Amino acid sequence: MIFGNIKHEKTYSKIEDDLKVCFEYAKKNALSEFDKGSYQLDGDNIFVNIVEYETCGKEQRFWEAHKKYIDIHLMLEGSEIIDVGFIENLVQKDYQEKEDFLPLEGEPTGSIKLEEGDFLVCYQEDAHMTAIKVNKKSSIKKAIFKVRLK
């Protein structure tokens, strides 16, 4: 798991080249102006999903992790809490291969607040519960880059 802000290049200057491709794409494109949807950077190897939703209470959310892709959550507008934990500390349910979705249950190890420009990189061992309200329900816009694991 890596937490940082896109303005702090030194935070991610030593990370994998595929992840750098995502950050460079974000810096060169006004992602906040993109419509909701999926945009390919390198076919199924690297793409970004632009999402908009309303945050809510933790009791309405769910845990997830992925086996095929690394997630990079980049906040474009608004703020949200993301609970985090390691999959080995949670109860793993049946993996849904087609959706690359591993549902889990349990308690978080920690929480991260994403605000504009903040990012969270989640690897395959990193469980995350997104869309948790900060103080009250609010609308957010976020880019979720997906990078295929090699």
mmCIF file of C-alpha atoms in Angstrom:
data_model
loop_
_atom_site.group_PDB
_atom_site.id
_atom_site.type_symbol
_atom_site.label_atom_id
_atom_site.label_comp_id
_atom_site.label_asym_id
_atom_site.label_seq_id
_atom_site.Cartn_x
_atom_site.Cartn_y
_atom_site.Cartn_z
ATOM 1 C CA MET A 1 0.000 0.000 0.000
ATOM 2 C CA ILE A 2 1.292 3.473 -0.847
ATOM 3 C CA PHE A 3 -0.404 6.700 0.233
ATOM 4 C CA GLY A 4 0.642 10.087 -1.140
ATOM 5 C CA ASN A 5 -0.306 13.146 -3.160
ATOM 6 C CA ILE A 6 0.285 13.521 -6.894
ATOM 7 C CA LYS A 7 2.064 16.867 -6.277
ATOM 8 C CA HIS A 8 4.821 15.066 -4.333
ATOM 9 C CA GLU A 9 6.720 13.383 -7.136
ATOM 10 C CA LYS A 10 9.453 12.157 -4.793
ATOM 11 C CA THR A 11 6.843 9.961 -3.074
ATOM 12 C CA TYR A 12 6.447 7.827 -6.175
ATOM 13 C CA SER A 13 9.664 8.493 -8.109
ATOM 14 C CA LYS A 14 11.077 5.037 -7.339
ATOM 15 C CA ILE A 15 7.949 2.964 -7.960
ATOM 16 C CA GLU A 16 7.310 0.600 -10.845
ATOM 17 C CA ASP A 17 7.241 2.025 -14.364
ATOM 18 C CA ASP A 18 3.631 0.933 -14.981
ATOM 19 C CA LEU A 19 2.493 2.959 -11.971
ATOM 20 C CA LYS A 20 4.473 5.979 -13.185
ATOM 21 C CA VAL A 21 2.564 5.747 -16.490
ATOM 22 C CA CYS A 22 -0.654 6.309 -14.525
ATOM 23 C CA PHE A 23 0.691 9.342 -12.660
ATOM 24 C CA GLU A 24 2.064 10.890 -15.866
ATOM 25 C CA TYR A 25 -1.283 10.335 -17.571
ATOM 26 C CA ALA A 26 -3.047 12.023 -14.650
ATOM 27 C CA LYS A 27 -0.694 15.008 -14.779
ATOM 28 C CA LYS A 28 -1.067 15.445 -18.569
ATOM 29 C CA ASN A 29 -4.861 15.073 -18.676
ATOM 30 C CA ALA A 30 -7.606 16.987 -16.894
ATOM 31 C CA LEU A 31 -9.219 13.851 -15.468
ATOM 32 C CA SER A 32 -11.765 15.883 -13.521
ATOM 33 C CA GLU A 33 -13.215 16.910 -16.897
ATOM 34 C CA PHE A 34 -13.516 13.303 -18.132
ATOM 35 C CA ASP A 35 -16.965 11.755 -18.245
ATOM 36 C CA LYS A 36 -17.632 8.693 -16.111
ATOM 37 C CA GLY A 37 -16.356 5.575 -17.835
ATOM 38 C CA SER A 38 -13.300 3.501 -18.628
ATOM 39 C CA TYR A 39 -10.318 4.790 -20.634
ATOM 40 C CA GLN A 40 -7.499 2.580 -21.898
ATOM 41 C CA LEU A 41 -3.881 3.612 -21.536
ATOM 42 C CA ASP A 42 -2.442 0.236 -22.618
ATOM 43 C CA GLY A 43 -5.342 -2.059 -23.484
ATOM 44 C CA ASP A 44 -6.251 -4.389 -20.628
ATOM 45 C CA ASN A 45 -2.819 -3.889 -19.058
ATOM 46 C CA ILE A 46 -3.425 -0.330 -17.833
ATOM 47 C CA PHE A 47 -6.701 1.578 -17.846
ATOM 48 C CA VAL A 48 -8.521 4.129 -15.721
ATOM 49 C CA ASN A 49 -12.100 4.150 -14.521
ATOM 50 C CA ILE A 50 -13.570 7.579 -13.818
ATOM 51 C CA VAL A 51 -16.242 7.207 -11.148
ATOM 52 C CA GLU A 52 -18.637 9.526 -9.361
ATOM 53 C CA TYR A 53 -20.640 8.543 -6.314
ATOM 54 C CA GLU A 54 -21.952 9.671 -2.975
ATOM 55 C CA THR A 55 -20.099 8.631 0.143
ATOM 56 C CA CYS A 56 -22.083 6.933 2.880
ATOM 57 C CA GLY A 57 -21.839 5.265 6.261
ATOM 58 C CA LYS A 58 -19.394 2.432 6.773
ATOM 59 C CA GLU A 59 -22.226 -0.022 7.475
ATOM 60 C CA GLN A 60 -23.351 0.361 3.840
ATOM 61 C CA ARG A 61 -19.931 -0.502 2.380
ATOM 62 C CA PHE A 62 -17.956 -3.697 1.737
ATOM 63 C CA TRP A 63 -14.370 -4.958 1.697
ATOM 64 C CA GLU A 64 -12.626 -5.820 -1.550
ATOM 65 C CA ALA A 65 -9.236 -6.853 -2.889
ATOM 66 C CA HIS A 66 -7.977 -7.887 -6.321
ATOM 67 C CA LYS A 67 -5.688 -10.635 -7.621
ATOM 68 C CA LYS A 68 -5.126 -9.526 -11.237
ATOM 69 C CA TYR A 69 -4.788 -5.743 -10.911
ATOM 70 C CA ILE A 70 -3.203 -3.104 -8.713
ATOM 71 C CA ASP A 71 -5.610 -0.252 -7.912
ATOM 72 C CA ILE A 72 -4.541 3.381 -7.794
ATOM 73 C CA HIS A 73 -7.317 5.508 -6.271
ATOM 74 C CA LEU A 74 -6.724 9.169 -7.205
ATOM 75 C CA MET A 75 -9.165 11.683 -5.715
ATOM 76 C CA LEU A 76 -10.247 14.314 -8.241
ATOM 77 C CA GLU A 77 -13.022 16.115 -6.338
ATOM 78 C CA GLY A 78 -14.303 15.775 -2.786
ATOM 79 C CA SER A 79 -13.037 13.541 -0.001
ATOM 80 C CA GLU A 80 -13.670 10.080 1.356
ATOM 81 C CA ILE A 81 -12.396 7.665 3.957
ATOM 82 C CA ILE A 82 -10.949 4.358 2.795
ATOM 83 C CA ASP A 83 -10.555 1.655 5.438
ATOM 84 C CA VAL A 84 -7.555 -0.568 4.806
ATOM 85 C CA GLY A 85 -6.236 -3.909 5.971
ATOM 86 C CA PHE A 86 -4.250 -6.908 4.801
ATOM 87 C CA ILE A 87 -6.225 -9.794 3.344
ATOM 88 C CA GLU A 88 -4.566 -12.318 5.655
ATOM 89 C CA ASN A 89 -6.088 -10.466 8.639
ATOM 90 C CA LEU A 90 -9.628 -10.653 7.215
ATOM 91 C CA VAL A 91 -12.001 -13.480 6.387
ATOM 92 C CA GLN A 92 -11.703 -14.167 2.655
ATOM 93 C CA LYS A 93 -14.851 -15.140 0.755
ATOM 94 C CA ASP A 94 -15.093 -16.781 -2.689
ATOM 95 C CA TYR A 95 -12.973 -14.973 -5.292
ATOM 96 C CA GLN A 96 -14.952 -13.828 -8.343
ATOM 97 C CA GLU A 97 -12.398 -14.254 -11.114
ATOM 98 C CA LYS A 98 -14.369 -12.606 -13.943
ATOM 99 C CA GLU A 99 -14.743 -9.375 -11.940
ATOM 100 C CA ASP A 100 -11.332 -9.758 -10.227
ATOM 101 C CA PHE A 101 -13.155 -9.238 -6.951
ATOM 102 C CA LEU A 102 -12.218 -10.797 -3.625
ATOM 103 C CA PRO A 103 -14.872 -10.039 -0.988
ATOM 104 C CA LEU A 104 -13.737 -10.042 2.629
ATOM 105 C CA GLU A 105 -15.097 -9.483 6.118
ATOM 106 C CA GLY A 106 -13.519 -8.133 9.263
ATOM 107 C CA GLU A 107 -12.170 -5.059 10.957
ATOM 108 C CA PRO A 108 -9.787 -2.481 9.433
ATOM 109 C CA THR A 109 -6.152 -2.099 10.343
ATOM 110 C CA GLY A 110 -6.398 1.626 9.603
ATOM 111 C CA SER A 111 -8.177 4.352 7.677
ATOM 112 C CA ILE A 112 -6.993 6.868 5.110
ATOM 113 C CA LYS A 113 -8.708 10.112 4.155
ATOM 114 C CA LEU A 114 -8.328 10.958 0.478
ATOM 115 C CA GLU A 115 -8.697 14.587 -0.564
ATOM 116 C CA GLU A 116 -8.115 16.227 -3.942
ATOM 117 C CA GLY A 117 -4.818 15.024 -5.428
ATOM 118 C CA ASP A 118 -4.306 12.267 -2.847
ATOM 119 C CA PHE A 119 -3.774 8.708 -4.046
ATOM 120 C CA LEU A 120 -3.776 5.246 -2.545
ATOM 121 C CA VAL A 121 -2.061 2.331 -4.293
ATOM 122 C CA CYS A 122 -3.519 -1.044 -3.320
ATOM 123 C CA TYR A 123 -1.623 -4.223 -4.172
ATOM 124 C CA GLN A 124 -3.133 -7.729 -4.196
ATOM 125 C CA GLU A 125 -2.569 -8.189 -0.448
ATOM 126 C CA ASP A 126 -4.254 -4.868 0.384
ATOM 127 C CA ALA A 127 -7.952 -4.951 1.229
ATOM 128 C CA HIS A 128 -9.862 -1.694 0.970
ATOM 129 C CA MET A 129 -13.328 -0.392 1.789
ATOM 130 C CA THR A 130 -14.039 2.796 -0.176
ATOM 131 C CA ALA A 131 -16.722 5.499 -0.227
ATOM 132 C CA ILE A 132 -16.973 6.042 3.517
ATOM 133 C CA LYS A 133 -18.207 9.531 4.403
ATOM 134 C CA VAL A 134 -15.826 11.922 6.152
ATOM 135 C CA ASN A 135 -18.311 13.915 8.245
ATOM 136 C CA LYS A 136 -21.448 13.790 6.155
ATOM 137 C CA LYS A 137 -22.502 12.251 2.865
ATOM 138 C CA SER A 138 -20.972 14.054 -0.102
ATOM 139 C CA SER A 139 -20.385 13.593 -3.824
ATOM 140 C CA ILE A 140 -16.936 12.680 -5.041
ATOM 141 C CA LYS A 141 -15.193 12.135 -8.358
ATOM 142 C CA LYS A 142 -12.265 9.752 -8.495
ATOM 143 C CA ALA A 143 -9.957 8.087 -11.004
ATOM 144 C CA ILE A 144 -9.230 4.436 -10.324
ATOM 145 C CA PHE A 145 -6.279 3.242 -12.375
ATOM 146 C CA LYS A 146 -6.021 -0.504 -12.885
ATOM 147 C CA VAL A 147 -2.560 -1.961 -13.567
ATOM 148 C CA ARG A 148 -2.341 -5.649 -14.496
ATOM 149 C CA LEU A 149 0.017 -7.637 -12.306
ATOM 150 C CA LYS A 150 2.768 -9.383 -14.244
#
